[in-house]
Short mmCIF file of C-alpha atoms in Angstrom, two decimals:
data_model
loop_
_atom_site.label_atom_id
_atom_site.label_comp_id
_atom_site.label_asym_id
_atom_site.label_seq_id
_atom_site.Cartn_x
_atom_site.Cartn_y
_atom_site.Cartn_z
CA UNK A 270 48.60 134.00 39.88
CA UNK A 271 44.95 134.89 38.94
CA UNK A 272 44.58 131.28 37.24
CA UNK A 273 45.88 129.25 40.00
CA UNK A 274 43.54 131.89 42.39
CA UNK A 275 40.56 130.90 39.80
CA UNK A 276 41.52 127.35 40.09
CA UNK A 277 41.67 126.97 43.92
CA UNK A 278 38.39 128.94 44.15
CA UNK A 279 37.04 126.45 41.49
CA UNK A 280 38.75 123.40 43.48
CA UNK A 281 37.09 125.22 46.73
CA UNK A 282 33.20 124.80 45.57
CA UNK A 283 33.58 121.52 44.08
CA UNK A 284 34.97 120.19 47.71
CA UNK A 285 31.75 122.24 49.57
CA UNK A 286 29.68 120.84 47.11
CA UNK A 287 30.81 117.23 47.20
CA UNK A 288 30.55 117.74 51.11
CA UNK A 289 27.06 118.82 50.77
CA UNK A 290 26.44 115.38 49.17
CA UNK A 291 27.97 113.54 51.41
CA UNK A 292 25.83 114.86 54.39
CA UNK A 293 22.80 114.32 52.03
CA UNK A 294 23.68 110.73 51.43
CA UNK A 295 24.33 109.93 55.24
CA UNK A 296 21.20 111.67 55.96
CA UNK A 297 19.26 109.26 53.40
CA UNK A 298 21.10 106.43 54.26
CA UNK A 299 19.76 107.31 57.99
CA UNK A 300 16.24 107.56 56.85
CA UNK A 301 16.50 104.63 54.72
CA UNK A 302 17.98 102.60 57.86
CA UNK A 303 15.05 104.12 59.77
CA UNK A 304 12.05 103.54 57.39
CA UNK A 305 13.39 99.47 57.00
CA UNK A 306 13.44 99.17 60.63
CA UNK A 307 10.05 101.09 60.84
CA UNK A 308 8.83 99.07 58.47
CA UNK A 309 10.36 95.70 60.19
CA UNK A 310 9.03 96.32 63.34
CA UNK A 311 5.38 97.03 61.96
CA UNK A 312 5.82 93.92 59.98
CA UNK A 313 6.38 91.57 63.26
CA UNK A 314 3.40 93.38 65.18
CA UNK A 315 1.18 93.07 62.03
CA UNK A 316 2.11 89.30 61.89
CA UNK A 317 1.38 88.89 65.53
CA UNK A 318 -2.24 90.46 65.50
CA UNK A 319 -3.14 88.62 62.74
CA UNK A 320 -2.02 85.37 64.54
CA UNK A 321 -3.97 86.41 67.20
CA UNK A 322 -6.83 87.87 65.25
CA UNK A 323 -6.80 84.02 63.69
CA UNK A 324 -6.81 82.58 67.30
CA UNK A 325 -9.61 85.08 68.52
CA UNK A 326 -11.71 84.10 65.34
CA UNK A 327 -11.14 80.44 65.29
CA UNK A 328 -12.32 80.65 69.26
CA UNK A 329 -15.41 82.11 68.09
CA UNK A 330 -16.00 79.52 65.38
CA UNK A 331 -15.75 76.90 67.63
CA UNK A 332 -17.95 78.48 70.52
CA UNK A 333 -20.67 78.89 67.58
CA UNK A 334 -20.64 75.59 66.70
CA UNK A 335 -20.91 74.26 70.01
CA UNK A 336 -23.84 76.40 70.86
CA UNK A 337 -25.58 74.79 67.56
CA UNK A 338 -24.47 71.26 68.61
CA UNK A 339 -26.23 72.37 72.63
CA UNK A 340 -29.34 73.75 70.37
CA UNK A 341 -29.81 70.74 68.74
CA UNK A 342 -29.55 68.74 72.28
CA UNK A 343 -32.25 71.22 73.83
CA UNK A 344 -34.53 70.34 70.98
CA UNK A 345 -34.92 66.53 71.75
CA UNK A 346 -36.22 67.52 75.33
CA UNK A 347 -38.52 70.68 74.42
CA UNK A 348 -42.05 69.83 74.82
CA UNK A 349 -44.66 70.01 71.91
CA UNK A 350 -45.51 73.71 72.76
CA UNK A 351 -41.95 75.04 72.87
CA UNK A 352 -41.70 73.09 69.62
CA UNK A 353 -44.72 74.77 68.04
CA UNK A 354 -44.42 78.14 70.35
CA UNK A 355 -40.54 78.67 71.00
CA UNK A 356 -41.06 82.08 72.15
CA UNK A 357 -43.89 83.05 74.66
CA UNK A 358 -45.83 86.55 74.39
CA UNK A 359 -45.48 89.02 76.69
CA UNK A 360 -48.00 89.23 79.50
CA UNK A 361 -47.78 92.87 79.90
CA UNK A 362 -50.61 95.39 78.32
CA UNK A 363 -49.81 97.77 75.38
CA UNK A 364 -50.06 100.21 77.20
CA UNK A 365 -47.42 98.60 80.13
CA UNK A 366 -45.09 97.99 77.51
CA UNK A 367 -45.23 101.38 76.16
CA UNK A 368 -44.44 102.89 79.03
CA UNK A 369 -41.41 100.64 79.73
CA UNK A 370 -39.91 101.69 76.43
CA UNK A 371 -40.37 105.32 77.07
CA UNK A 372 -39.04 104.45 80.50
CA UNK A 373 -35.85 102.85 78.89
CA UNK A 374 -35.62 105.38 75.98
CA UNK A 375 -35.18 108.25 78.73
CA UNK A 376 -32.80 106.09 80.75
CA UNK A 377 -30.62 105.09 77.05
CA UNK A 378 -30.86 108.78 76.45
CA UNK A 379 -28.35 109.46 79.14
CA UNK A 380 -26.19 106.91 78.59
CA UNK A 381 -25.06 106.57 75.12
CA UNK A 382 -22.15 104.20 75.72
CA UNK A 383 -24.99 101.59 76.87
CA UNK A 384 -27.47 102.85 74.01
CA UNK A 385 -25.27 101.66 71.47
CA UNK A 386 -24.38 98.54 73.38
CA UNK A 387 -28.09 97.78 73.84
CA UNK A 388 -28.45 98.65 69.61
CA UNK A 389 -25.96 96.05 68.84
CA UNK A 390 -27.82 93.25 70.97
CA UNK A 391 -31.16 94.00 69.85
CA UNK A 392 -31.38 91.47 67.47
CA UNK A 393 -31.04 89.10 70.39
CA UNK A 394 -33.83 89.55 72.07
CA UNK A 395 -35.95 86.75 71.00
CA UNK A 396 -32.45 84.59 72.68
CA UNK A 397 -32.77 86.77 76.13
CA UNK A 398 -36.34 85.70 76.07
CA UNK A 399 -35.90 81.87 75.95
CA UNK A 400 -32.51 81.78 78.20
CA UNK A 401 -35.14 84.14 80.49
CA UNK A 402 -37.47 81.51 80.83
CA UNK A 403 -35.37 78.28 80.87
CA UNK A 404 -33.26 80.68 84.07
CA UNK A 405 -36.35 81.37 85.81
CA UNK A 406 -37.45 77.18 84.84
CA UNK A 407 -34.02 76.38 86.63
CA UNK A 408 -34.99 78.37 89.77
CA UNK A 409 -37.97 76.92 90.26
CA UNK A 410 -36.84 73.62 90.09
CA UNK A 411 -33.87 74.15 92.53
CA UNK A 412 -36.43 75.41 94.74
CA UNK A 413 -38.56 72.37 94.46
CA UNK A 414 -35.04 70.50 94.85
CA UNK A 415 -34.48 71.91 98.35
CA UNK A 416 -38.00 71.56 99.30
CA UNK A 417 -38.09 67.51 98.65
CA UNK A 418 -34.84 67.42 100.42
CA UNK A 419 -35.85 68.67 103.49
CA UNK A 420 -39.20 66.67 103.43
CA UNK A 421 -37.16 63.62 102.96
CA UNK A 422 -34.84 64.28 105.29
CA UNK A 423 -37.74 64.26 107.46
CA UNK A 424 -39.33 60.99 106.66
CA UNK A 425 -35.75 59.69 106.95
CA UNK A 426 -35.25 60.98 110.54
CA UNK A 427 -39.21 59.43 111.11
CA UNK A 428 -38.28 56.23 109.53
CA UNK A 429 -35.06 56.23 111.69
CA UNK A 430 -37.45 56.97 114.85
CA UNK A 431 -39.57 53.85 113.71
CA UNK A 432 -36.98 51.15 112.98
CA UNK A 433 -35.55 51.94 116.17
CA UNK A 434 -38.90 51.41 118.12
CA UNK A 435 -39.13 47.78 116.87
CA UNK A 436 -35.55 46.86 116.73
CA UNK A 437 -33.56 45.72 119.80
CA UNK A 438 -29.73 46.59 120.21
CA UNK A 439 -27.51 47.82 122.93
CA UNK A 440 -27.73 51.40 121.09
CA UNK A 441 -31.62 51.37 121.01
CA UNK A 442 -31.67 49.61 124.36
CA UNK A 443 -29.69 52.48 126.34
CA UNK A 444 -32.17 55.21 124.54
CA UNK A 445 -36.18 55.58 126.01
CA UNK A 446 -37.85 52.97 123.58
CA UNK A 447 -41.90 53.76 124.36
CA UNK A 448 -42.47 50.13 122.79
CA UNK A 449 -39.56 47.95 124.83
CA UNK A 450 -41.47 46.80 127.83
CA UNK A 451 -40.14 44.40 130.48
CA UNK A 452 -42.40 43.15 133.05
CA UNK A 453 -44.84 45.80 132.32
CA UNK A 454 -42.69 48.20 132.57
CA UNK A 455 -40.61 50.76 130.21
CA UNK A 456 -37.45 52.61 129.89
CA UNK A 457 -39.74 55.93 130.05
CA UNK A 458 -38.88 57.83 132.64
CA UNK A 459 -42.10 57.94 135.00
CA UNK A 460 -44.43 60.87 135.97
CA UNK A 461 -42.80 63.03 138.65
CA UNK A 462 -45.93 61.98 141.12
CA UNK A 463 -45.28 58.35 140.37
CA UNK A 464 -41.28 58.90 140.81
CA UNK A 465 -41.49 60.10 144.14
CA UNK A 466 -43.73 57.86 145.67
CA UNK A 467 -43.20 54.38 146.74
CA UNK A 468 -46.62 52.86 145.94
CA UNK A 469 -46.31 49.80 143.44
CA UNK A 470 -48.09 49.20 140.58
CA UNK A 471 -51.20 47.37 141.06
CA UNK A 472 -51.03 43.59 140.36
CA UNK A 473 -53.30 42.34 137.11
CA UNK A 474 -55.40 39.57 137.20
CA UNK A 475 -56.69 37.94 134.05
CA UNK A 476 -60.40 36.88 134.36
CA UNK A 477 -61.92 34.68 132.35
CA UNK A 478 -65.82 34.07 132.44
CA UNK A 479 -67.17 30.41 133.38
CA UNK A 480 -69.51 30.26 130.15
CA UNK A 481 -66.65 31.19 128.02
CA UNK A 482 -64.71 27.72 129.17
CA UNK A 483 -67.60 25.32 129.27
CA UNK A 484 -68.24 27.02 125.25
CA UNK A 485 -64.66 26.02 124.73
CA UNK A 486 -64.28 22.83 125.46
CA UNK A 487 -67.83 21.41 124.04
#
């Protein structure tokens, strides 16, 4: 009886600990299942920002080389003095320009987020100063633009008023023409003193002096 007690005791411990394996496999088998699907899913979102990290980059390589094929357009048209000059000095005094950077250090100074913005872009600022110049180029000559368009649309309205003064249609005809005259008279409406009253204009005579035949016809 005590062997066969010994025995099922023995039999007892071997089937807790082979159960305590078992849950220890399933729970590594879990966490192996978990860490491959973990590891799957970071694999497909690491493949997708690269492809889009490619994408993003190749964009950029294309936008710089555009902007050097646009530089080397610009340079056929800059004049001799951009050429030799590119970038124009400042007009401001030293002491003006100090007190514009103290001016923007205290303004930086409360904005970090812009500070360090500005701090990247301040290798730029030779760029700003030329796309500056050619904005401020392009304003002036829109406002020129607008300015020869109105002064042409003026000689065009004057040179409409003119043709229509020596040409003769039924459209010119039914407007007041000061140079279409019909038996001395115009299409201009008259004076309000002349309008009212019934006195005719006087009749014209054309004289012609006595010496001024006999020089004619010897």
């Amino acid at each position: 009886m005590l062997h066969s007690r010994d025995s099922e005791e023995q039999n007892q411990c071997i089937r807790n600990d082979k159960e305590l394996v078992l849950v220890q496999l399933r729970k590594l088998k879990a966490q192996r299942t978990q860490a491959r699907a973990i590891s799957q899913e970071n694999l497909v979102k690491l493949t997708l920002e690269s492809n889009a990290t490619l994408k993003a980059l190749k964009k950029i390589v294309d936008k710089g080389e555009k902007i050097l094929k646009l530089a080397e357009m610009c340079r056929k048209f800059e004049t001799e003095e951009e050429k030799v000059l590119p970038f124009y000095s400042s007009v401001l005094t030293p002491k003006d320009q100090e007190e514009i950077e103290a001016q923007s250090l205290e303004e930086l100074s409360q904005q970090e987020e812009l500070a360090k913005v500005i701090e990247d872009y301040m290798g730029m600022e030779n760029f700003w100063k030329r796309y500056n110049k050619v904005k401020l180029e392009l304003l002036s000559l829109q406002h020129r633009r607008t300015q020869l368009l109105e002064i042409n649309e003026k000689l065009r309205e004057m040179l409409k008023q003119y043709l229509d003064g020596i040409s003769v249609s039924d459209e010119v005809l039914s407007q007041l023409n000061p140079l279409f005259i019909v038996n001395h008279r115009s299409n201009l409406p008259k004076p309000l003193s002349i309008a009212q009253s019934d006195v005719q204009p006087p009749t014209t005579y054309n004289i012609i002096e006595a010496a001024h035949v006999i020089s004619n016809i010897l």
